[in-house]
PDB file of C-alpha atoms in Angstrom:
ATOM      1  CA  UNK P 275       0.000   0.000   0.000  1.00  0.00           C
ATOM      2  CA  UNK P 276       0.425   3.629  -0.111  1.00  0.00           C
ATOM      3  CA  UNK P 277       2.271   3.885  -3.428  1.00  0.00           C
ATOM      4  CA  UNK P 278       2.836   6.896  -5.151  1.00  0.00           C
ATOM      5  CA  UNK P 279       3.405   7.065  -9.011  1.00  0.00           C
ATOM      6  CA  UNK P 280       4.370  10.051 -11.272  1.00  0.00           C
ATOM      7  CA  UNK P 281       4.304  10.640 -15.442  1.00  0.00           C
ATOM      8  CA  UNK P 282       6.406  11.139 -16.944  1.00  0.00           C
ATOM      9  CA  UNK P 283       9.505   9.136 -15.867  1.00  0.00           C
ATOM     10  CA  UNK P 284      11.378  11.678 -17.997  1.00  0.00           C
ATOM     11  CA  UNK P 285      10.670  14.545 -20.425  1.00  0.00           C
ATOM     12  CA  UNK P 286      13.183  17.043 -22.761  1.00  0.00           C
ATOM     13  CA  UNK P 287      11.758  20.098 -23.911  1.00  0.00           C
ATOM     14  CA  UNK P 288      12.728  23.397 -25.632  1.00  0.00           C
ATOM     15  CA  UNK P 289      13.444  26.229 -24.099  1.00  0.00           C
ATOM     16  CA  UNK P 290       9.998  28.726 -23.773  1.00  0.00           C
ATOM     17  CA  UNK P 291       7.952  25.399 -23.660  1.00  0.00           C
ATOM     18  CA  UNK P 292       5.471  24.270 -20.659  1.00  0.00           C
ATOM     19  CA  UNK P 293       6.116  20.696 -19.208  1.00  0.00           C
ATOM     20  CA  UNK P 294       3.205  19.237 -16.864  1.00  0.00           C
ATOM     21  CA  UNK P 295       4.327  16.594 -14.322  1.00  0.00           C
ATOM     22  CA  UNK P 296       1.654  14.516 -12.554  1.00  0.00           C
ATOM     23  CA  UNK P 297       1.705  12.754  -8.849  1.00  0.00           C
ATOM     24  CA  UNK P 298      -0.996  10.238  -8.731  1.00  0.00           C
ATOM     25  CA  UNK P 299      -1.520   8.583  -5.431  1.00  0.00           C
ATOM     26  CA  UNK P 300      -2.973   5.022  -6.387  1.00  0.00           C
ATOM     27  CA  UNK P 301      -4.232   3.333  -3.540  1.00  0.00           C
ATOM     28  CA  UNK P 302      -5.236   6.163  -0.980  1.00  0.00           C
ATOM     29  CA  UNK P 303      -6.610   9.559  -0.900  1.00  0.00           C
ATOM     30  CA  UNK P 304      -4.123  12.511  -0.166  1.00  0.00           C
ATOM     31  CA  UNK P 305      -5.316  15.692   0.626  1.00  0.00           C
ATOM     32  CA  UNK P 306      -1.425  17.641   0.785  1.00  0.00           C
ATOM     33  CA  UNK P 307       1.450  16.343  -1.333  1.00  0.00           C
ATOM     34  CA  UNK P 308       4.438  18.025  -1.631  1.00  0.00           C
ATOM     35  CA  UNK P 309       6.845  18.694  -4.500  1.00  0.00           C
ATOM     36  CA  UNK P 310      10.625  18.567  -4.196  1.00  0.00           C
ATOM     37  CA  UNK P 311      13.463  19.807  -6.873  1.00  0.00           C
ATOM     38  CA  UNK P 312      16.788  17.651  -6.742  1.00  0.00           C
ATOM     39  CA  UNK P 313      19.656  19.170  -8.694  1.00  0.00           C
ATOM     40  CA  UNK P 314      22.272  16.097  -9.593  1.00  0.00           C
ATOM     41  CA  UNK P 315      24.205  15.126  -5.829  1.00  0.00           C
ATOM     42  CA  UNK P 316      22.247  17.556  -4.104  1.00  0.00           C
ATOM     43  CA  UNK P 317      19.715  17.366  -1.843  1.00  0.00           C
ATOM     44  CA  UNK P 318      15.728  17.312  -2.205  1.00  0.00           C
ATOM     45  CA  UNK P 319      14.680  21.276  -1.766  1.00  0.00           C
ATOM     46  CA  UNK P 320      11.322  21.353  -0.878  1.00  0.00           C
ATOM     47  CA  UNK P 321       9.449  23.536  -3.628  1.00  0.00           C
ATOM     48  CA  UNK P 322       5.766  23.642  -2.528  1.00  0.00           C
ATOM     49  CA  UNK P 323       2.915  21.836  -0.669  1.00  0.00           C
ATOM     50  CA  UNK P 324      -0.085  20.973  -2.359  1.00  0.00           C
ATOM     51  CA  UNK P 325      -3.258  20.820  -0.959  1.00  0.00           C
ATOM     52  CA  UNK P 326      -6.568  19.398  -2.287  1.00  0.00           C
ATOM     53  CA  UNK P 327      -8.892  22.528  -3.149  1.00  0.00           C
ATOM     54  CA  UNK P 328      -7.047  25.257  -2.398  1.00  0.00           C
ATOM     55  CA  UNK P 329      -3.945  27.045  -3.255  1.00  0.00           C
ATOM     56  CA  UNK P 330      -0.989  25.584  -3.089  1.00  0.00           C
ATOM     57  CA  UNK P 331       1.752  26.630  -0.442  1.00  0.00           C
ATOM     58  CA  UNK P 332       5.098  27.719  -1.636  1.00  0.00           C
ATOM     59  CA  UNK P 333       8.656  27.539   0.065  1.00  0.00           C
ATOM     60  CA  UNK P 334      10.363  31.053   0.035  1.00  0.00           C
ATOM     61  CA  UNK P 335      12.342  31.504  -3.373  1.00  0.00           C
ATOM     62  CA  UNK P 336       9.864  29.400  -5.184  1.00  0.00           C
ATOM     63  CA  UNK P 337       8.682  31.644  -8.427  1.00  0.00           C
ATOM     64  CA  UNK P 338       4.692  30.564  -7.775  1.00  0.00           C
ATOM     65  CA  UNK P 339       4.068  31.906 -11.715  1.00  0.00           C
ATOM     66  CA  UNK P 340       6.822  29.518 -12.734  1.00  0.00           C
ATOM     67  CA  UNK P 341       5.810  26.232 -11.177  1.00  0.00           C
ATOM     68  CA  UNK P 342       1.858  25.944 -11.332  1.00  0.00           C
ATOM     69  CA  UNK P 343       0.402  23.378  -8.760  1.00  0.00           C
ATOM     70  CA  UNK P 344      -2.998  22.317  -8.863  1.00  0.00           C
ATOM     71  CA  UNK P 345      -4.351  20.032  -6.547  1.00  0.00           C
ATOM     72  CA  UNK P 346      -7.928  19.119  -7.981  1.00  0.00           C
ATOM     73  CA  UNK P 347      -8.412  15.636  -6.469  1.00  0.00           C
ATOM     74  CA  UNK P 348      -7.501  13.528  -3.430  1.00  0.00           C
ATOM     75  CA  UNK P 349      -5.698  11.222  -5.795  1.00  0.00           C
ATOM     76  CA  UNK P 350      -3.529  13.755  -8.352  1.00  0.00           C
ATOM     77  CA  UNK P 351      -1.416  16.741  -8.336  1.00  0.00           C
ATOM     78  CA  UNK P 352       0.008  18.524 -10.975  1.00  0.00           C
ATOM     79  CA  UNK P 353       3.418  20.774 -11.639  1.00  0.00           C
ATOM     80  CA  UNK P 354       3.542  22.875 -14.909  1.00  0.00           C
ATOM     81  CA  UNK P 355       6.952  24.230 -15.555  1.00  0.00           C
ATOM     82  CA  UNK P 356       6.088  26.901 -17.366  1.00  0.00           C
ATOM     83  CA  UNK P 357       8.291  28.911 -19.951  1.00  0.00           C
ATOM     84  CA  UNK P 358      11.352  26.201 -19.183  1.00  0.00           C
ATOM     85  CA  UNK P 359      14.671  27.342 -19.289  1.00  0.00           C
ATOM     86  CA  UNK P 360      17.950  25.223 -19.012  1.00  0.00           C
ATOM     87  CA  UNK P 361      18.198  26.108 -15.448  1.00  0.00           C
ATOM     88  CA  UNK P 362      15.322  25.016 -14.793  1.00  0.00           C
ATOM     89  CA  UNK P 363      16.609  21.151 -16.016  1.00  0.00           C
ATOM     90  CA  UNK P 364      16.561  18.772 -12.523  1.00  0.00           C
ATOM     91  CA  UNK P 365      14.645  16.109 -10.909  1.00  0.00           C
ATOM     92  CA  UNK P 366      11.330  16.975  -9.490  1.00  0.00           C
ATOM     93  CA  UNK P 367      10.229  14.288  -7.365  1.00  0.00           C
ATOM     94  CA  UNK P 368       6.318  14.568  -5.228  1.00  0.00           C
ATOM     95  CA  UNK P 369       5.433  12.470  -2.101  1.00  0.00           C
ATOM     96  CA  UNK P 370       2.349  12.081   0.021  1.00  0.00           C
ATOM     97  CA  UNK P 371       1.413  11.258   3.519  1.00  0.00           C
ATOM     98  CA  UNK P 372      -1.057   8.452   3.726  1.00  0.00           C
ATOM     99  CA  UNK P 373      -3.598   8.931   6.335  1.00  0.00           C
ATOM    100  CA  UNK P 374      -4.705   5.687   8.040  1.00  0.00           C
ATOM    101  CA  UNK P 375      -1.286   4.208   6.649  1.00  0.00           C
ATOM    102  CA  UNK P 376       0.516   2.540   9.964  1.00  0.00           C
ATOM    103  CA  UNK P 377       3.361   4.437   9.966  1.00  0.00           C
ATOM    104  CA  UNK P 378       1.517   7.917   9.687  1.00  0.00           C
ATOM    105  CA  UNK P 379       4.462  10.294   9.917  1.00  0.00           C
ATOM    106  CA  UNK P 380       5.719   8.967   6.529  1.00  0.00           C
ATOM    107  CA  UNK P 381       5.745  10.602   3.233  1.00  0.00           C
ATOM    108  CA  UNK P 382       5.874   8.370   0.436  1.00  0.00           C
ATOM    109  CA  UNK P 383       7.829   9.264  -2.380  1.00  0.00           C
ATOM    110  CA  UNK P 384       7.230   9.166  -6.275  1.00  0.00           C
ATOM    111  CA  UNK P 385       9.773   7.871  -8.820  1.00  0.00           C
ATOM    112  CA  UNK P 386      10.581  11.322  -9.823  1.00  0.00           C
ATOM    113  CA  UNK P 387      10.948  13.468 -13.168  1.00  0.00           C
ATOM    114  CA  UNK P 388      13.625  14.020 -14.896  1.00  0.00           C
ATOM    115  CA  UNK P 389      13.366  17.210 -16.643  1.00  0.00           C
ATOM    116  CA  UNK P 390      15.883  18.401 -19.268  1.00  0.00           C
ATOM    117  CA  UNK P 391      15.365  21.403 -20.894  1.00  0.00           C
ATOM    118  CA  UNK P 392      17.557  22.297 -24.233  1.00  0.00           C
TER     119      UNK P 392
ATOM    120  CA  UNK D 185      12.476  28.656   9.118  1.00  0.00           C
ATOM    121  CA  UNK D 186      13.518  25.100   9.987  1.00  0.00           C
ATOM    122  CA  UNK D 187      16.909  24.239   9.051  1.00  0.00           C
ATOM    123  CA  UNK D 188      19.122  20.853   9.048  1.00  0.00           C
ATOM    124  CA  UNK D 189      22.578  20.032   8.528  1.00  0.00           C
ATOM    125  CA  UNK D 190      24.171  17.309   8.133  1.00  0.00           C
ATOM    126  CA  UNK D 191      27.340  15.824   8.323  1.00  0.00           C
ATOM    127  CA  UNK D 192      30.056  14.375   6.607  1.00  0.00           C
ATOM    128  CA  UNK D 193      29.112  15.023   3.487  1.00  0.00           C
ATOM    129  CA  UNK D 194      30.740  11.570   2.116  1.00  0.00           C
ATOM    130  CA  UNK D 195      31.799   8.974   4.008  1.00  0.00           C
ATOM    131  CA  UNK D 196      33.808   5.556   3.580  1.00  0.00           C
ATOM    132  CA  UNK D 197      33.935   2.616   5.918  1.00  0.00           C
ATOM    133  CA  UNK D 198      35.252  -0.919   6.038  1.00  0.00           C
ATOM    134  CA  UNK D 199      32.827  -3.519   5.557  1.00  0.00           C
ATOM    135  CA  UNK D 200      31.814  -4.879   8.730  1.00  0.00           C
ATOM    136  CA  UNK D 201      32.233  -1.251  10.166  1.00  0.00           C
ATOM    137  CA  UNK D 202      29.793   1.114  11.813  1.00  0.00           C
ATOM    138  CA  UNK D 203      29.094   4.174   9.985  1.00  0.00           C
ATOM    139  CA  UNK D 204      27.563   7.123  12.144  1.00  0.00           C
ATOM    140  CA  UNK D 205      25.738  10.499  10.524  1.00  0.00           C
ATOM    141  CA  UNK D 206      24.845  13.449  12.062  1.00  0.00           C
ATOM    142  CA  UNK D 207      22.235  15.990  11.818  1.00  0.00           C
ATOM    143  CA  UNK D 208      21.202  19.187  13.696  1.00  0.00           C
ATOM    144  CA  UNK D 209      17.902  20.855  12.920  1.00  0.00           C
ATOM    145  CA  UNK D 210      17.002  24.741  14.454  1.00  0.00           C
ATOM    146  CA  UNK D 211      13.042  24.536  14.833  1.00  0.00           C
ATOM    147  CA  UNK D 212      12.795  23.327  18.943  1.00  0.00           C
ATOM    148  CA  UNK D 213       9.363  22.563  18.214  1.00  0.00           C
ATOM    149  CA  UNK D 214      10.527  20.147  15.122  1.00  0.00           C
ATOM    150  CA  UNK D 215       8.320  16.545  16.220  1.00  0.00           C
ATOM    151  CA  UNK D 216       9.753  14.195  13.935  1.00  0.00           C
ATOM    152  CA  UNK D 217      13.123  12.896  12.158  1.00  0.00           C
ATOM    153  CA  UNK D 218      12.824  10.295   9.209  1.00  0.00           C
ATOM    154  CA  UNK D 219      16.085   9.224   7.348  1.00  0.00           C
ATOM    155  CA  UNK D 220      16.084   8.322   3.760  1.00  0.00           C
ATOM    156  CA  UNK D 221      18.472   6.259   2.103  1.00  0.00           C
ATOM    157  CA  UNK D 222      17.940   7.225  -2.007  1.00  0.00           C
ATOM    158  CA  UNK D 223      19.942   4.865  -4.488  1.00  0.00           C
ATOM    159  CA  UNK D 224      21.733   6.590  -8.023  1.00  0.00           C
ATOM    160  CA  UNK D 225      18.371   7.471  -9.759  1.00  0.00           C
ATOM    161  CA  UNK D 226      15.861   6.399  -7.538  1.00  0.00           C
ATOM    162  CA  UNK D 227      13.163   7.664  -4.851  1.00  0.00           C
ATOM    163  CA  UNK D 228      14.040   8.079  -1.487  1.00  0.00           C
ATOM    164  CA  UNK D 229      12.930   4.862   1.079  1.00  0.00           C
ATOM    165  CA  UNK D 230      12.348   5.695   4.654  1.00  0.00           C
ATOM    166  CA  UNK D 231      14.489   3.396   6.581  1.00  0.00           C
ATOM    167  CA  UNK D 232      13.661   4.546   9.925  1.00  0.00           C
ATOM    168  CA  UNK D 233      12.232   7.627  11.638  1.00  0.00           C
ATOM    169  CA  UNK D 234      12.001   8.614  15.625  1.00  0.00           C
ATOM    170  CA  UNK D 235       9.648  11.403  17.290  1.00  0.00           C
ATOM    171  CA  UNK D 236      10.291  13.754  19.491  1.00  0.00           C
ATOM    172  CA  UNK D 237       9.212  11.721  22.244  1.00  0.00           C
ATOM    173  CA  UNK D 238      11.376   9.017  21.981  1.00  0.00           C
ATOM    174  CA  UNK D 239      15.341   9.420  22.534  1.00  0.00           C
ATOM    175  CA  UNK D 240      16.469   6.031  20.805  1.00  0.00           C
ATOM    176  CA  UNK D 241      15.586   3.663  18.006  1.00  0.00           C
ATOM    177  CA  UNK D 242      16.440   0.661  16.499  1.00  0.00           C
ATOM    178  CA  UNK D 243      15.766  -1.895  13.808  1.00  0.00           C
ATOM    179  CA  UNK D 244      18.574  -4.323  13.017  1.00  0.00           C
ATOM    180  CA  UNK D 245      21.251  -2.568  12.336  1.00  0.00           C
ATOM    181  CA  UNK D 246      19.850   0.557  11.948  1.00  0.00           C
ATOM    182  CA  UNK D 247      19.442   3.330  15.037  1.00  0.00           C
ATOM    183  CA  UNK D 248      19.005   6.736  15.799  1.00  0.00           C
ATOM    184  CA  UNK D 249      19.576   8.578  18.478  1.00  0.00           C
ATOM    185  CA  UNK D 250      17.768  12.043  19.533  1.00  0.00           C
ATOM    186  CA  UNK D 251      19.200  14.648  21.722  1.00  0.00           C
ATOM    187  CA  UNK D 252      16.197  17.456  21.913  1.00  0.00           C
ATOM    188  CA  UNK D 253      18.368  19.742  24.283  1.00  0.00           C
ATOM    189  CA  UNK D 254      20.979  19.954  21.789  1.00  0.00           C
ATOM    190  CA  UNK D 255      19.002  19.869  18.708  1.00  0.00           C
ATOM    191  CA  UNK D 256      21.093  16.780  17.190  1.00  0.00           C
ATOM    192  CA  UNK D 257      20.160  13.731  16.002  1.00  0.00           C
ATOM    193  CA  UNK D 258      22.298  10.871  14.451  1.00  0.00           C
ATOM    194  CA  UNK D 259      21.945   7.726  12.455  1.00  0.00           C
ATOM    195  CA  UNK D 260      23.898   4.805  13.157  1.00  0.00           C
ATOM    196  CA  UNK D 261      24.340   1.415  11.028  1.00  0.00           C
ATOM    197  CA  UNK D 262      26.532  -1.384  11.964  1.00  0.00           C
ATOM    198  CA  UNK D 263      27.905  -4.562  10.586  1.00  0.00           C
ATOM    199  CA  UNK D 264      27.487  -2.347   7.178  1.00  0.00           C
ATOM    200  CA  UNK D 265      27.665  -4.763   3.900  1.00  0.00           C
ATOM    201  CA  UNK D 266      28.104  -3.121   0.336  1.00  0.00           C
ATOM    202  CA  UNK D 267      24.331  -2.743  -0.065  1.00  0.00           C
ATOM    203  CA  UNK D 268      24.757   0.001   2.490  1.00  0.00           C
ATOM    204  CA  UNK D 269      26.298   2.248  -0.232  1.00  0.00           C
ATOM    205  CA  UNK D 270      24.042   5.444  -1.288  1.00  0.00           C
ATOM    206  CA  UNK D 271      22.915   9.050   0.062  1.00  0.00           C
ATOM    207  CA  UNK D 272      21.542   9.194   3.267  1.00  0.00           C
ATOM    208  CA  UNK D 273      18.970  12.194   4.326  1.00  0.00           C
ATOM    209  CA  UNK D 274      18.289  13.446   7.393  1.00  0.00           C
ATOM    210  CA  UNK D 275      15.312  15.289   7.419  1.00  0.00           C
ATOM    211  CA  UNK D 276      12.708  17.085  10.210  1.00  0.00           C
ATOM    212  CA  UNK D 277       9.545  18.020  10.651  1.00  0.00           C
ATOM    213  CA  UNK D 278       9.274  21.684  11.582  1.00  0.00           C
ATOM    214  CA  UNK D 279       6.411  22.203  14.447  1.00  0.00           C
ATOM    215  CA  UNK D 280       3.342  24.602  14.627  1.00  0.00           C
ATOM    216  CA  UNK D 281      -0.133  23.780  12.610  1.00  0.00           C
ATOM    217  CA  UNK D 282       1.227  25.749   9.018  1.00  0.00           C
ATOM    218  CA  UNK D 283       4.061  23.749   8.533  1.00  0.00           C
ATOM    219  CA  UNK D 284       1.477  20.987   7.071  1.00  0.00           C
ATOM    220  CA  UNK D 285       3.364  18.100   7.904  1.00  0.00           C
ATOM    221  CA  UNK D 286       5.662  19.222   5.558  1.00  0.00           C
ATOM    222  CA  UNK D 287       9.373  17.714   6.138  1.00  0.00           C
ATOM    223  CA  UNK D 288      12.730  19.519   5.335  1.00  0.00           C
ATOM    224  CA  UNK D 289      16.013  17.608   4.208  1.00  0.00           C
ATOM    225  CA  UNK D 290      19.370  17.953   4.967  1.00  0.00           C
ATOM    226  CA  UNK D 291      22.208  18.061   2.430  1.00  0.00           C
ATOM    227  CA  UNK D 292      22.922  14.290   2.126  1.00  0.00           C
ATOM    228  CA  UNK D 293      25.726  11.965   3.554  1.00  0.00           C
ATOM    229  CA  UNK D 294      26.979   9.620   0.449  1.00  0.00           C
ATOM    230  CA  UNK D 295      28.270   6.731   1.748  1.00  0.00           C
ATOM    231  CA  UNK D 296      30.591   4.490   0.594  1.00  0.00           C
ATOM    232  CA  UNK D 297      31.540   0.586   1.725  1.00  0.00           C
ATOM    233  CA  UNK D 298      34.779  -0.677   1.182  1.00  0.00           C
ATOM    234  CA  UNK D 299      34.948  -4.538   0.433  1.00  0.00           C
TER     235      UNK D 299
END
């Protein structure tokens, strides 16, 4: 249980495109997931949390016009890219608590998204 | 807001050795400390985690420790066997009802095991 999926497993744009990444939770409901940016041998930086109706709540720094969230289930969040750059090339990885789940603390983590942008 | 460091930042040990990592965080009211291990290209797995309320830990050969007063907490595998080798995370929970259960990582600790 509580597994946590995302799509795509990798994308390459152009630079001035919009990319769309999707977080599905696929076997419970999850009313906040969060979304993380991992440059290569760096750490996860926490970008934004995303909750289920309702803006979405971004970490200082975090360009909310530039990364779009929208939360419009309990089962799927989305983060649009928007006007990529190369900079903006990294690995964008979403996880979710899973109420009910026995170890409650835990986030579960997607597979993550590679982004490249040329 | 909260902050975590951790320490080394690589580190190589004999197989069969104990390999200890250490993390401070600066929220007091931080309630919870997961540690990921995350393979080359993969997601990270929780391998074990420890509350506030609770000063040790241990599954197998994995344990933490917590030290509230100081604001440190450290994660300690012995017997280590080559599987051991990838990034380790430290992360905490910061406290108060906005942080949304959100969690915040430290830098990473790559570890290596020498056969």
């Amino acid at each position: 249980g509580a597994v946590v999926s995302q799509h795509p497993s990798w994308v390459i744009c152009k630079s001035g495109t919009s990319v769309k990444i999707e977080c599905r939770s696929l076997d419970f409901q999850a009313t906040t997931m969060f979304w993380y940016r991992q440059f290569p041998k760096q750490s996860l930086m926490l970008m934004a949390t995303s909750n289920e109706g309702s803006k979405a709540t971004y970490e200082q720094g975090v360009e909310k016009d530039k990364f779009l969230i929208n939360h419009a289930s309990l089962t799927l969040s989305t983060l649009t890219v928007t006007s990529a750059h190369p900079e903006d090339s990294s690995f964008y990885i979403c996880s979710a608590r899973a109420p009910g789940h026995s170890s409650y603390n835990e986030q579960f983590f997607g597979p993550g998204t590679r982004l490249t942008v040329l | 807001g909260e902050n975590v460091e951790q320490h080394p930042s690589t580190l190589s040990v004999q197989e069969g050795d104990s390999a200890v990592i250490k993390c401070t965080y600066s929220d007091s009211a931080s309630n919870y400390f997961p540690w990921y291990k995350q393979e080359l290209g993969k997601r990270p797995q929780l391998i074990i985690d420890i509350r506030s309320n609770v000063g040790e830990k241990k599954d197998q050969r994995i344990a933490v420790t917590l030290n509230k007063t100081a604001k440190h907490f450290s994660l300690h595998i012995t017997e280590t066997q080559p599987e051991d080798s990838a990034v380790y995370f430290c992360a905490a929970r910061p406290g108060g009802y906005s942080s949304a259960s959100k969690i915040i990582f430290g830098s990473g600790t790559r570890l290596s095991i020498r056969p």
